[in-house]
Coordinates of C-alpha atoms and ligand atoms in Angstrom, one line a residue:
X1 CA -31.1 -208.2 -43.3
X2 CA -28.4 -205.4 -43.3
X3 CA -28.8 -202.4 -41.1
X4 CA -30.4 -199.3 -42.7
X5 CA -27.9 -196.4 -43.4
X6 CA -29.5 -193.0 -43.1
X7 CA -28.2 -189.9 -45.0
X8 CA -29.4 -186.3 -45.1
X9 CA -29.4 -186.6 -48.9
X10 CA -29.3 -189.5 -51.4
X11 CA -28.7 -188.5 -55.0
X12 CA -29.3 -191.3 -57.5
X13 CA -27.4 -190.8 -60.8
X14 CA -23.8 -190.1 -61.5
X15 CA -24.6 -187.4 -64.0
X16 CA -26.7 -184.4 -62.9
X17 CA -27.3 -186.3 -59.6
X18 CA -24.1 -184.6 -58.8
X19 CA -25.8 -181.2 -58.9
X20 CA -28.1 -181.9 -56.0
X21 CA -25.1 -183.6 -54.2
X22 CA -23.0 -180.5 -54.7
X23 CA -25.6 -178.2 -53.3
X24 CA -26.1 -180.5 -50.3
X25 CA -22.4 -180.6 -49.6
X26 CA -22.3 -176.7 -49.6
X27 CA -24.7 -177.0 -46.6
X28 CA -22.5 -179.6 -44.9
X29 CA -25.0 -182.4 -45.5
X30 CA -24.2 -186.1 -45.3
X31 CA -24.6 -187.2 -49.0
X32 CA -24.8 -190.7 -50.6
X33 CA -24.2 -190.7 -54.3
X34 CA -25.6 -193.7 -56.1
X35 CA -24.7 -194.8 -59.6
X36 CA -24.7 -198.1 -61.4
X37 CA -22.0 -196.8 -63.7
X38 CA -19.0 -195.8 -61.6
X39 CA -16.7 -196.1 -64.6
X40 CA -18.8 -193.4 -66.3
X41 CA -19.1 -190.9 -63.4
X42 CA -20.2 -187.5 -64.9
X43 CA -23.0 -189.3 -66.7
X44 CA -24.1 -189.0 -70.3
X45 CA -22.8 -185.5 -70.8
X46 CA -19.2 -186.3 -69.8
X47 CA -19.1 -189.9 -71.2
X48 CA -21.4 -190.3 -74.2
X49 CA -22.9 -186.9 -75.0
X50 CA -22.0 -183.2 -74.9
X51 CA -18.3 -183.2 -74.1
X52 CA -17.0 -186.1 -76.2
X53 CA -19.1 -185.2 -79.2
X54 CA -18.2 -181.6 -79.1
X55 CA -14.6 -182.6 -78.8
X56 CA -14.9 -184.6 -82.0
X57 CA -16.7 -181.7 -83.7
X58 CA -13.8 -179.4 -83.1
X59 CA -11.8 -181.5 -85.6
X60 CA -14.7 -181.4 -88.1
X61 CA -14.8 -177.6 -87.9
X62 CA -11.1 -177.3 -88.4
X63 CA -11.4 -179.6 -91.4
X64 CA -14.1 -177.3 -92.8
X65 CA -11.8 -174.3 -92.4
X66 CA -9.0 -176.2 -94.2
X67 CA -11.2 -177.1 -97.1
X68 CA -12.4 -173.5 -97.5
X69 CA -9.1 -171.8 -96.9
X70 CA -8.8 -170.9 -100.6
X71 CA -11.7 -168.5 -100.2
X72 CA -9.6 -166.4 -97.9
X73 CA -6.4 -166.5 -100.1
X74 CA -4.7 -169.4 -98.4
X75 CA -3.6 -172.1 -100.8
X76 CA -3.3 -175.5 -99.3
X77 CA -2.5 -178.8 -101.1
X78 CA -5.8 -180.5 -100.3
X79 CA -4.5 -183.8 -101.5
X80 CA -1.9 -183.7 -98.7
X81 CA -4.4 -183.1 -96.0
X82 CA -4.8 -186.3 -93.9
X83 CA -7.2 -187.2 -91.2
X84 CA -5.7 -189.2 -88.3
X85 CA -9.0 -190.6 -87.2
X86 CA -7.6 -192.9 -84.5
X87 CA -5.8 -189.9 -82.9
X88 CA -9.0 -187.8 -82.9
X89 CA -10.8 -190.6 -81.1
X90 CA -8.0 -191.4 -78.7
X91 CA -7.6 -187.7 -77.7
X92 CA -11.3 -187.5 -77.0
X93 CA -11.3 -190.7 -74.9
X94 CA -8.2 -189.6 -73.0
X95 CA -9.8 -186.3 -72.1
X96 CA -12.9 -188.2 -71.1
X97 CA -11.0 -190.6 -68.8
X98 CA -9.3 -187.7 -67.1
X99 CA -12.7 -186.0 -66.5
X100 CA -14.2 -189.1 -65.1
X101 CA -11.2 -189.8 -62.8
X102 CA -11.6 -186.2 -61.5
X103 CA -15.3 -186.7 -60.7
X104 CA -14.6 -190.0 -59.1
X105 CA -11.9 -188.6 -56.8
X106 CA -14.4 -185.9 -55.7
X107 CA -17.2 -188.3 -55.1
X108 CA -15.0 -190.7 -53.1
X109 CA -13.6 -187.9 -51.0
X110 CA -16.7 -185.8 -50.2
X111 CA -19.6 -188.3 -50.4
X112 CA -20.5 -191.9 -49.6
X113 CA -20.4 -193.6 -52.9
X114 CA -22.8 -196.4 -53.5
X115 CA -21.8 -198.0 -56.8
X116 CA -24.8 -200.1 -57.5
X117 CA -28.2 -200.1 -59.1
X118 CA -30.9 -199.2 -56.5
X119 CA -34.6 -199.8 -56.3
X120 CA -37.4 -198.7 -54.0
X121 CA -38.6 -201.3 -51.5
X122 CA -41.0 -198.9 -49.8
X123 CA -41.7 -195.1 -49.8
X124 CA -38.7 -194.4 -47.6
X125 CA -36.1 -197.0 -48.5
X126 CA -33.8 -197.7 -51.4
X127 CA -32.0 -201.1 -51.7
X128 CA -28.8 -201.7 -53.6
X129 CA -28.1 -204.9 -55.6
X130 CA -26.2 -206.4 -52.6
X131 CA -29.0 -205.7 -50.2
X132 CA -27.8 -202.4 -48.5
X133 CA -30.8 -200.4 -47.4
X134 CA -30.6 -196.7 -47.6
X135 CA -32.9 -193.9 -46.3
X136 CA -32.6 -190.1 -46.4
X137 CA -34.4 -186.9 -45.5
X138 CA -34.4 -186.1 -49.2
X139 CA -33.9 -188.3 -52.3
X140 CA -33.1 -186.8 -55.7
X141 CA -33.6 -189.1 -58.7
X142 CA -31.6 -188.2 -61.8
X143 CA -31.3 -191.6 -63.5
X144 CA -31.2 -190.1 -67.0
X145 CA -32.2 -191.7 -70.3
X146 CA -30.9 -194.2 -72.8
X147 CA -31.2 -194.6 -76.6
X148 CA -34.4 -195.8 -78.0
X149 CA -33.8 -198.4 -80.7
X150 CA -36.7 -198.8 -83.2
X151 CA -38.1 -202.3 -83.8
X152 CA -36.9 -202.7 -87.3
X153 CA -36.7 -206.4 -88.4
X154 CA -33.1 -207.5 -88.8
X155 CA -31.6 -204.5 -87.1
X156 CA -30.2 -206.3 -84.1
X157 CA -28.7 -209.1 -86.3
X158 CA -27.3 -206.5 -88.8
X159 CA -25.5 -204.7 -85.9
X160 CA -25.6 -200.9 -85.3
X161 CA -24.0 -198.2 -83.2
X162 CA -25.7 -195.8 -80.9
X163 CA -24.0 -192.6 -79.6
X164 CA -22.2 -194.8 -77.1
X165 CA -20.5 -197.4 -79.3
X166 CA -19.6 -194.8 -81.9
X167 CA -17.2 -193.2 -79.4
X168 CA -15.1 -196.4 -79.2
X169 CA -14.1 -196.4 -82.9
X170 CA -10.5 -196.7 -83.9
X171 CA -11.0 -196.6 -87.7
X172 CA -13.0 -194.2 -89.8
X173 CA -15.8 -195.9 -91.7
X174 CA -15.8 -195.1 -95.5
X175 CA -19.6 -194.9 -95.5
X176 CA -22.3 -194.6 -92.9
X177 CA -26.1 -194.8 -92.8
X178 CA -27.7 -192.9 -90.0
X179 CA -31.3 -193.5 -89.0
X180 CA -32.9 -190.4 -87.4
X181 CA -33.2 -186.7 -88.3
X182 CA -32.7 -185.1 -84.9
X183 CA -29.8 -183.7 -82.8
X184 CA -27.5 -186.7 -82.9
X185 CA -28.0 -187.3 -86.6
X186 CA -27.2 -183.7 -87.3
X187 CA -24.1 -183.5 -85.1
X188 CA -22.5 -186.9 -85.7
X189 CA -23.6 -186.8 -89.4
X190 CA -21.6 -183.6 -89.7
X191 CA -18.6 -185.0 -87.9
X192 CA -18.3 -188.0 -90.2
X193 CA -19.1 -186.2 -93.4
X194 CA -16.6 -183.4 -92.7
X195 CA -13.9 -185.9 -92.2
X196 CA -14.7 -187.6 -95.5
X197 CA -17.1 -190.5 -94.6
X198 CA -19.9 -190.9 -97.2
X199 CA -23.0 -190.3 -95.0
X200 CA -26.6 -191.2 -95.9
X201 CA -29.3 -190.0 -93.5
X202 CA -32.7 -191.5 -93.3
X203 CA -35.3 -189.1 -92.0
X204 CA -39.0 -189.7 -91.5
X205 CA -39.8 -186.2 -92.5
X206 CA -38.5 -184.2 -95.4
X207 CA -37.1 -181.6 -93.0
X208 CA -34.5 -182.4 -90.3
X209 CA -34.7 -181.0 -86.8
X210 CA -38.4 -180.5 -87.0
X211 CA -38.6 -179.1 -83.4
X212 CA -36.8 -176.0 -84.7
X213 CA -38.5 -172.9 -86.1
X214 CA -39.7 -173.8 -89.6
X215 CA -37.4 -171.5 -91.5
X216 CA -34.4 -172.6 -89.5
X217 CA -35.2 -176.3 -90.0
X218 CA -35.8 -175.7 -93.8
X219 CA -32.6 -173.8 -94.3
X220 CA -30.6 -176.3 -92.2
X221 CA -32.0 -179.2 -94.2
X222 CA -31.1 -177.5 -97.5
X223 CA -27.5 -176.8 -96.4
X224 CA -27.0 -180.2 -94.7
X225 CA -28.3 -181.9 -97.8
X226 CA -25.3 -180.6 -99.7
X227 CA -23.0 -182.4 -97.2
X228 CA -24.9 -185.7 -96.8
X229 CA -27.4 -187.7 -98.8
X230 CA -30.8 -187.2 -97.3
X231 CA -33.4 -189.9 -97.8
X232 CA -37.0 -189.4 -96.6
X233 CA -38.9 -192.5 -95.5
X234 CA -39.4 -195.2 -93.0
X235 CA -36.7 -197.8 -92.4
X236 CA -38.6 -201.1 -92.6
X237 CA -35.8 -203.7 -92.6
X238 CA -32.1 -204.1 -92.0
X239 CA -29.6 -206.7 -92.9
X240 CA -25.9 -207.4 -93.1
X241 CA -23.9 -208.8 -96.0
X242 CA -20.3 -209.8 -95.8
X243 CA -19.1 -206.3 -96.4
X244 CA -22.1 -204.0 -95.8
X245 CA -25.0 -203.1 -93.7
X246 CA -28.2 -202.4 -95.6
X247 CA -31.4 -200.6 -94.7
X248 CA -34.6 -201.0 -96.7
X249 CA -36.5 -197.7 -96.7
X250 CA -40.2 -197.3 -97.6
X251 CA -40.1 -194.0 -99.3
X252 CA -42.9 -191.4 -99.3
X253 CA -43.8 -192.1 -103.0
X254 CA -44.7 -195.7 -102.0
X255 CA -41.5 -197.1 -103.4
X256 CA -38.6 -198.8 -101.7
X257 CA -34.9 -198.0 -101.6
X258 CA -32.0 -200.1 -100.3
X259 CA -29.3 -198.1 -98.7
X260 CA -26.0 -199.7 -98.1
X261 CA -22.9 -198.6 -96.1
X262 CA -20.1 -200.0 -94.1
X263 CA -21.7 -199.0 -90.8
X264 CA -25.1 -198.0 -89.3
X265 CA -25.8 -195.5 -86.6
X266 CA -29.2 -195.3 -84.9
X267 CA -30.2 -191.9 -83.4
X268 CA -33.9 -192.1 -82.9
X269 CA -34.4 -190.5 -79.5
X270 CA -34.0 -191.3 -75.8
X271 CA -36.2 -192.9 -73.2
X272 CA -36.2 -192.3 -69.4
X273 CA -34.3 -194.8 -67.2
X274 CA -36.9 -196.0 -64.8
X275 CA -36.8 -199.8 -65.4
X276 CA -36.0 -201.7 -62.2
X277 CA -36.2 -198.6 -60.1
X278 CA -39.6 -199.8 -58.8
X279 CA -40.7 -196.2 -58.7
X280 CA -44.4 -197.1 -57.9
X281 CA -43.2 -199.0 -54.8
X282 CA -41.6 -195.7 -53.8
X283 CA -44.9 -193.8 -54.2
X284 CA -43.7 -192.3 -57.5
X285 CA -45.8 -192.0 -60.6
X286 CA -44.6 -192.6 -64.1
X287 CA -46.1 -191.3 -67.4
X288 CA -47.0 -193.4 -70.4
X289 CA -43.4 -193.1 -71.7
X290 CA -42.0 -194.3 -68.4
X291 CA -40.7 -190.8 -67.4
X292 CA -41.1 -189.7 -63.8
X293 CA -44.0 -187.4 -63.2
X294 CA -43.1 -184.3 -61.2
X295 CA -45.0 -181.1 -60.2
X296 CA -43.9 -177.6 -60.9
X297 CA -41.4 -177.8 -58.0
X298 CA -39.9 -181.0 -59.4
X299 CA -41.4 -183.0 -56.6
X300 CA -42.7 -186.5 -57.3
X301 CA -45.9 -187.8 -55.7
X302 CA -43.7 -188.9 -52.8
X303 CA -43.0 -185.6 -51.0
X304 CA -39.5 -186.5 -49.9
X305 CA -38.4 -187.5 -53.5
X306 CA -37.5 -185.0 -56.2
X307 CA -36.7 -185.9 -59.8
X308 CA -35.0 -183.9 -62.6
X309 CA -32.9 -184.3 -65.7
X310 CA -33.6 -186.6 -68.6
X311 CA -35.6 -189.0 -66.4
X312 CA -38.5 -186.5 -66.3
X313 CA -38.6 -186.5 -70.1
X314 CA -38.8 -182.8 -70.6
X315 CA -35.9 -180.8 -72.2
X316 CA -33.1 -183.3 -72.4
X317 CA -30.1 -181.0 -72.1
X318 CA -27.3 -180.8 -69.6
X319 CA -27.8 -177.1 -68.8
X320 CA -31.5 -177.8 -68.2
X321 CA -30.8 -180.6 -65.8
X322 CA -28.3 -178.4 -64.0
X323 CA -30.9 -175.7 -63.6
X324 CA -33.5 -178.2 -62.5
X325 CA -31.1 -179.8 -60.0
X326 CA -30.4 -176.4 -58.3
X327 CA -34.1 -175.6 -58.2
X328 CA -35.1 -179.1 -56.8
X329 CA -32.4 -178.6 -54.1
X330 CA -33.8 -175.2 -53.1
X331 CA -37.3 -176.6 -53.0
X332 CA -36.2 -179.5 -50.8
X333 CA -35.1 -176.7 -48.4
X334 CA -38.6 -175.1 -48.7
X335 CA -38.1 -172.4 -51.4
X336 CA -41.3 -173.2 -53.3
X337 CA -39.8 -172.2 -56.7
X338 CA -41.6 -173.2 -59.9
X339 CA -39.7 -174.4 -63.0
X340 CA -39.8 -171.9 -65.8
X341 CA -38.6 -173.2 -69.2
X342 CA -39.6 -170.0 -71.2
X343 CA -36.0 -169.0 -71.7
X344 CA -34.4 -172.4 -71.7
X345 CA -32.1 -172.3 -74.7
X346 CA -30.6 -175.1 -76.9
X347 CA -28.1 -175.5 -79.6
X348 CA -27.3 -178.0 -82.4
X349 CA -23.6 -178.1 -82.9
X350 CA -23.8 -179.1 -86.6
X351 CA -23.1 -177.1 -89.7
X352 CA -24.7 -174.7 -90.1
X353 CA -24.9 -174.3 -86.3
X354 CA -28.2 -173.6 -84.6
X355 CA -28.9 -171.7 -81.4
X356 CA -32.4 -171.0 -80.2
X357 CA -34.5 -169.8 -77.2
X358 CA -38.2 -169.4 -76.6
X359 CA -41.1 -170.1 -78.9
X360 CA -41.0 -171.0 -82.5
X361 CA -43.3 -169.2 -85.0
X362 CA -45.4 -172.4 -85.2
X363 CA -45.9 -172.3 -81.4
X364 CA -46.8 -168.6 -81.5
X365 CA -49.5 -169.4 -84.1
X366 CA -50.8 -172.4 -82.1
X367 CA -51.1 -170.2 -79.0
X368 CA -52.9 -167.5 -81.1
X369 CA -50.4 -164.9 -80.0
X370 CA -50.3 -161.5 -81.6
X371 CA -46.6 -161.4 -82.8
X372 CA -44.3 -160.0 -85.4
X373 CA -41.2 -161.6 -86.9
X374 CA -38.0 -159.9 -88.0
X375 CA -35.2 -161.6 -89.8
X376 CA -31.6 -160.5 -90.7
X377 CA -28.9 -162.4 -92.6
X378 CA -25.2 -162.8 -91.7
X379 CA -24.4 -160.8 -94.8
X380 CA -26.3 -157.8 -93.4
X381 CA -23.6 -156.9 -90.9
X382 CA -19.9 -156.1 -91.3
X383 CA -18.5 -159.1 -89.5
X384 CA -20.8 -161.4 -91.4
X385 CA -19.4 -160.1 -94.7
X386 CA -15.8 -160.4 -93.4
X387 CA -16.3 -164.1 -92.7
X388 CA -17.7 -164.6 -96.2
X389 CA -21.4 -163.9 -95.7
X390 CA -22.2 -167.5 -94.7
X391 CA -25.6 -169.0 -95.2
X392 CA -27.4 -168.1 -92.0
X393 CA -29.8 -165.7 -90.3
X394 CA -31.3 -164.5 -87.0
X395 CA -35.1 -164.5 -86.4
X396 CA -36.8 -162.5 -83.7
X397 CA -40.3 -163.1 -82.5
X398 CA -41.9 -160.3 -80.4
X399 CA -45.3 -160.0 -78.9
X400 CA -47.2 -157.0 -80.1
X401 CA -48.4 -154.8 -77.2
X402 CA -46.3 -156.2 -74.4
X403 CA -43.1 -156.0 -76.6
X404 CA -41.9 -159.2 -74.8
X405 CA -39.3 -161.3 -76.7
X406 CA -41.1 -164.5 -77.5
X407 CA -38.4 -166.4 -79.3
X408 CA -35.0 -166.0 -81.0
X409 CA -33.6 -168.4 -83.5
X410 CA -30.2 -168.4 -85.2
X411 CA -28.6 -170.5 -87.9
X412 CA -25.0 -169.9 -88.8
X413 CA -21.5 -169.5 -87.3
X414 CA -21.4 -168.9 -83.5
X415 CA -25.2 -169.3 -83.2
X416 CA -24.9 -171.3 -80.0
X417 CA -22.9 -168.5 -78.3
X418 CA -24.7 -165.6 -79.9
X419 CA -28.2 -166.4 -78.5
X420 CA -27.1 -165.8 -74.9
X421 CA -27.5 -162.1 -75.1
X422 CA -31.2 -162.7 -75.8
X423 CA -31.5 -165.3 -73.1
X424 CA -30.3 -162.6 -70.6
X425 CA -32.6 -160.0 -72.2
X426 CA -35.6 -162.3 -71.8
X427 CA -34.8 -162.5 -68.1
X428 CA -34.0 -158.8 -67.6
X429 CA -36.8 -156.5 -66.3
X430 CA -39.9 -156.9 -68.4
X431 CA -38.2 -159.2 -70.9
X432 CA -38.8 -156.7 -73.7
X433 CA -36.5 -155.9 -76.6
X434 CA -35.4 -152.6 -75.1
X435 CA -32.3 -153.9 -73.2
X436 CA -30.7 -155.3 -76.4
X437 CA -31.6 -152.2 -78.4
X438 CA -30.1 -149.7 -75.9
X439 CA -26.9 -151.7 -75.5
X440 CA -23.8 -150.7 -77.4
X441 CA -22.3 -153.6 -79.4
X442 CA -18.6 -153.8 -80.5
X443 CA -18.0 -153.1 -84.2
X444 CA -17.4 -155.2 -86.2
X445 CA -18.6 -158.4 -84.4
X446 CA -21.3 -161.0 -84.9
X447 CA -23.3 -159.8 -81.9
X448 CA -24.1 -156.8 -84.2
X449 CA -26.3 -159.2 -86.1
X450 CA -28.3 -159.7 -82.9
X451 CA -28.5 -156.0 -82.4
X452 CA -29.4 -155.5 -86.1
X453 CA -32.4 -157.8 -85.9
X454 CA -33.6 -156.1 -82.7
X455 CA -33.1 -152.6 -84.4
X456 CA -35.1 -153.7 -87.4
X457 CA -38.0 -155.0 -85.3
Ligands
LIG1 C1 -24.8 -187.7 -78.1 C2 -25.4 -186.7 -77.2 C3 -24.9 -185.4 -77.2 C4 -25.4 -184.5 -76.3 N1 -25.0 -183.2 -76.4 C5 -25.5 -182.3 -75.6 C6 -25.1 -180.9 -75.7 O1 -24.2 -180.6 -76.5 N2 -25.6 -180.0 -74.8 C7 -26.5 -180.4 -73.9 O2 -27.0 -179.5 -73.1 N3 -27.0 -181.6 -73.8 C8 -26.5 -182.6 -74.6 N4 -26.9 -183.9 -74.5 C9 -27.9 -184.2 -73.5 C10 -27.3 -184.3 -72.1 O3 -26.1 -185.2 -72.2 C11 -28.3 -184.9 -71.1 O4 -29.4 -184.1 -71.1 C12 -27.7 -184.9 -69.7 O5 -26.4 -185.5 -69.7 C13 -28.7 -185.7 -68.8 O6 -28.2 -185.8 -67.5 P1 -28.9 -186.7 -66.4 O7 -28.2 -186.6 -65.2 O8 -30.4 -186.5 -66.5 O9 -28.7 -188.2 -67.0 P2 -27.3 -189.1 -67.1 O10 -26.1 -188.2 -67.3 O11 -27.6 -190.1 -68.1 O12 -27.2 -189.7 -65.7 C14 -28.0 -190.8 -65.3 C15 -27.2 -191.6 -64.2 O13 -28.1 -192.5 -63.5 C16 -27.5 -193.7 -63.3 N5 -28.6 -194.7 -63.1 C17 -29.6 -194.9 -63.9 N6 -30.5 -195.8 -63.3 C18 -30.0 -196.1 -62.1 C19 -30.4 -196.9 -61.0 N7 -31.5 -197.6 -61.0 N8 -29.6 -197.0 -59.9 C20 -28.4 -196.3 -59.9 N9 -28.0 -195.5 -60.9 C21 -28.8 -195.4 -62.0 C22 -26.7 -193.9 -64.6 O14 -25.6 -194.8 -64.4 C23 -26.1 -192.5 -64.7 O15 -25.0 -192.3 -63.9 C24 -26.4 -184.8 -75.4 C25 -26.9 -186.2 -75.3 C26 -26.3 -187.1 -76.2 C27 -26.8 -188.5 -76.1
LIG2 N1 -26.7 -180.3 -78.8 C1 -27.5 -180.9 -77.9 O1 -28.0 -180.3 -76.9 C2 -27.8 -182.3 -78.0 C3 -27.1 -183.1 -78.9 C4 -27.4 -184.5 -79.0 C5 -28.4 -185.0 -78.3 N2 -29.1 -184.2 -77.4 C6 -30.3 -184.7 -76.6 O2 -30.4 -186.1 -76.9 C7 -31.7 -186.4 -77.4 C8 -31.6 -187.6 -78.3 O3 -31.1 -187.2 -79.5 P1 -31.6 -188.0 -80.8 O4 -31.0 -187.3 -82.0 O5 -31.5 -189.4 -80.6 O6 -33.2 -187.7 -80.7 P2 -34.1 -186.5 -81.4 O7 -35.4 -186.6 -80.6 O8 -33.4 -185.3 -81.5 O9 -34.4 -187.1 -82.9 C9 -34.9 -188.3 -83.1 C10 -35.1 -188.5 -84.6 O10 -35.4 -189.9 -84.9 C11 -36.5 -190.0 -85.7 N3 -37.1 -191.3 -85.5 C12 -37.7 -191.7 -84.3 N4 -38.1 -193.0 -84.5 C13 -37.7 -193.4 -85.7 C14 -37.8 -194.6 -86.5 N5 -38.4 -195.7 -86.0 N6 -37.3 -194.6 -87.7 C15 -36.8 -193.5 -88.2 N7 -36.6 -192.4 -87.6 C16 -37.1 -192.3 -86.3 C17 -37.4 -188.8 -85.3 O11 -38.3 -188.5 -86.4 C18 -36.3 -187.7 -85.1 O12 -35.9 -187.2 -86.4 C19 -32.1 -185.1 -78.0 O13 -33.5 -185.0 -78.1 C20 -31.5 -184.0 -77.1 O14 -32.4 -183.8 -76.0 C21 -28.8 -182.9 -77.3

């Protein structure tokens, strides 16, 4: 049996595990960073998620501008516009490789890297695949999540991509079927469609992005349906022919449709990575979905072990796991802070773009809150008209009496950036609408749309 190595801190996970590690290093702690994917240091965000997909979407947005240049008096020979798909993909992978190399240099210089899977062998000890035993004053688990692949007969044999394989492409598919109606379907569906792939999207519900405020989801679905073919139904079988992949869909009217395309992308959610961790042996409880149960301070049932990020199965966003990682670290040092997701924002980088924070109108109703809703369109403000009055709006939900901002939802250009003023307002003073209303906004800018909806409330 090998000797036990003891550290001040062990962070398990090469993604947001780095957040706790970074905080620990600021306090001169001795840190072990454990990951089973050293070639993908930086985790999902850097390798298979936020950064590579948004890098790809930059090309999609540019293509959209080129296609619509005519509207602003710029005549382009559209037939001469060519997509160098291989180059788009290679540039993304090159940037990714540089980012990973940078993270790896940092980990190898400042921490003790343990490049292995680990599992608990008791409440104090982790063991690597080659039998190294590790203990620490504090352990942070950020082992992330992986794609859920539905059990559709024939799917494995037919062959499919998830968000990981799709980033390895060299050639653009002429046609693509996507299973799923959430974030990845909306973002990657937009990428492929904007570059000219014929995209068919299979969604269980008639509306896409059902977690959004109803009006946002409805208007997004309507606009997105002009870009891709939307099919509502349940995929029940998949198969491959010599040239195609086919998905049989049981449609809502009791019928059946066979959808065919060159390739198939599965985007049906993500599940926490806890298999093989032997969490129970470590005194850590899992929920029915296999996510790690934590309390309000992000502590597991084992007091020396904290968990955060996708593995706790809450809001699976990079900014959320970064927030949680900092909070978990401070709590390990005795701060006693509670997580508060009330102003945890999110964005869908599709077209139209979505940015949102706080409660949806549906959630306000479910909580029997006394609220009012105010809406303004892009065309209601000068900058909105300058950019062509695009389809889009801002929706504000305010609690009557307290005047607290309950939620803010935007659909349209810049939505992901524009919501931040409201995120700050929700955290300023009493979280009421006053701070936005009394602030001067530059004219003519899109933040004036935010101001306009607050003024109209
Ligand atoms: C396609 C896509 C696009 C996305 N876009 C965005 C976006 O635009 N904005 C946003 O905020 N979020 C986005 N997300 C979500 C975001 O990427 C995740 O929420 C975030 O990266 C989760 O970080 P994490 O540290 O919890 O997990 P990960 O980054 O997945 O890290 C988990 C780490 O744990 C390691 N590991 C797992 N099990 C073990 C074990 N037993 N032993 C050792 N190591 C182990 C893994 O190798 C990995 O290094 C996107 C996700 C996807 C899939
Ligand atoms: N911009 C961002 O922040 C961003 C972007 C991409 C991904 N993410 C994160 O990654 C997570 C995973 O993304 P996702 O799009 O895979 O999941 P999702 O949870 O957003 O959507 C899953 C979709 O798949 C559908 N679905 C589930 N099972 C199905 C089945 N058997 N057949 C047909 N449809 C089925 C659901 O109805 C839903 O529409 C997101 O929830 C989000 O947390 C974030």
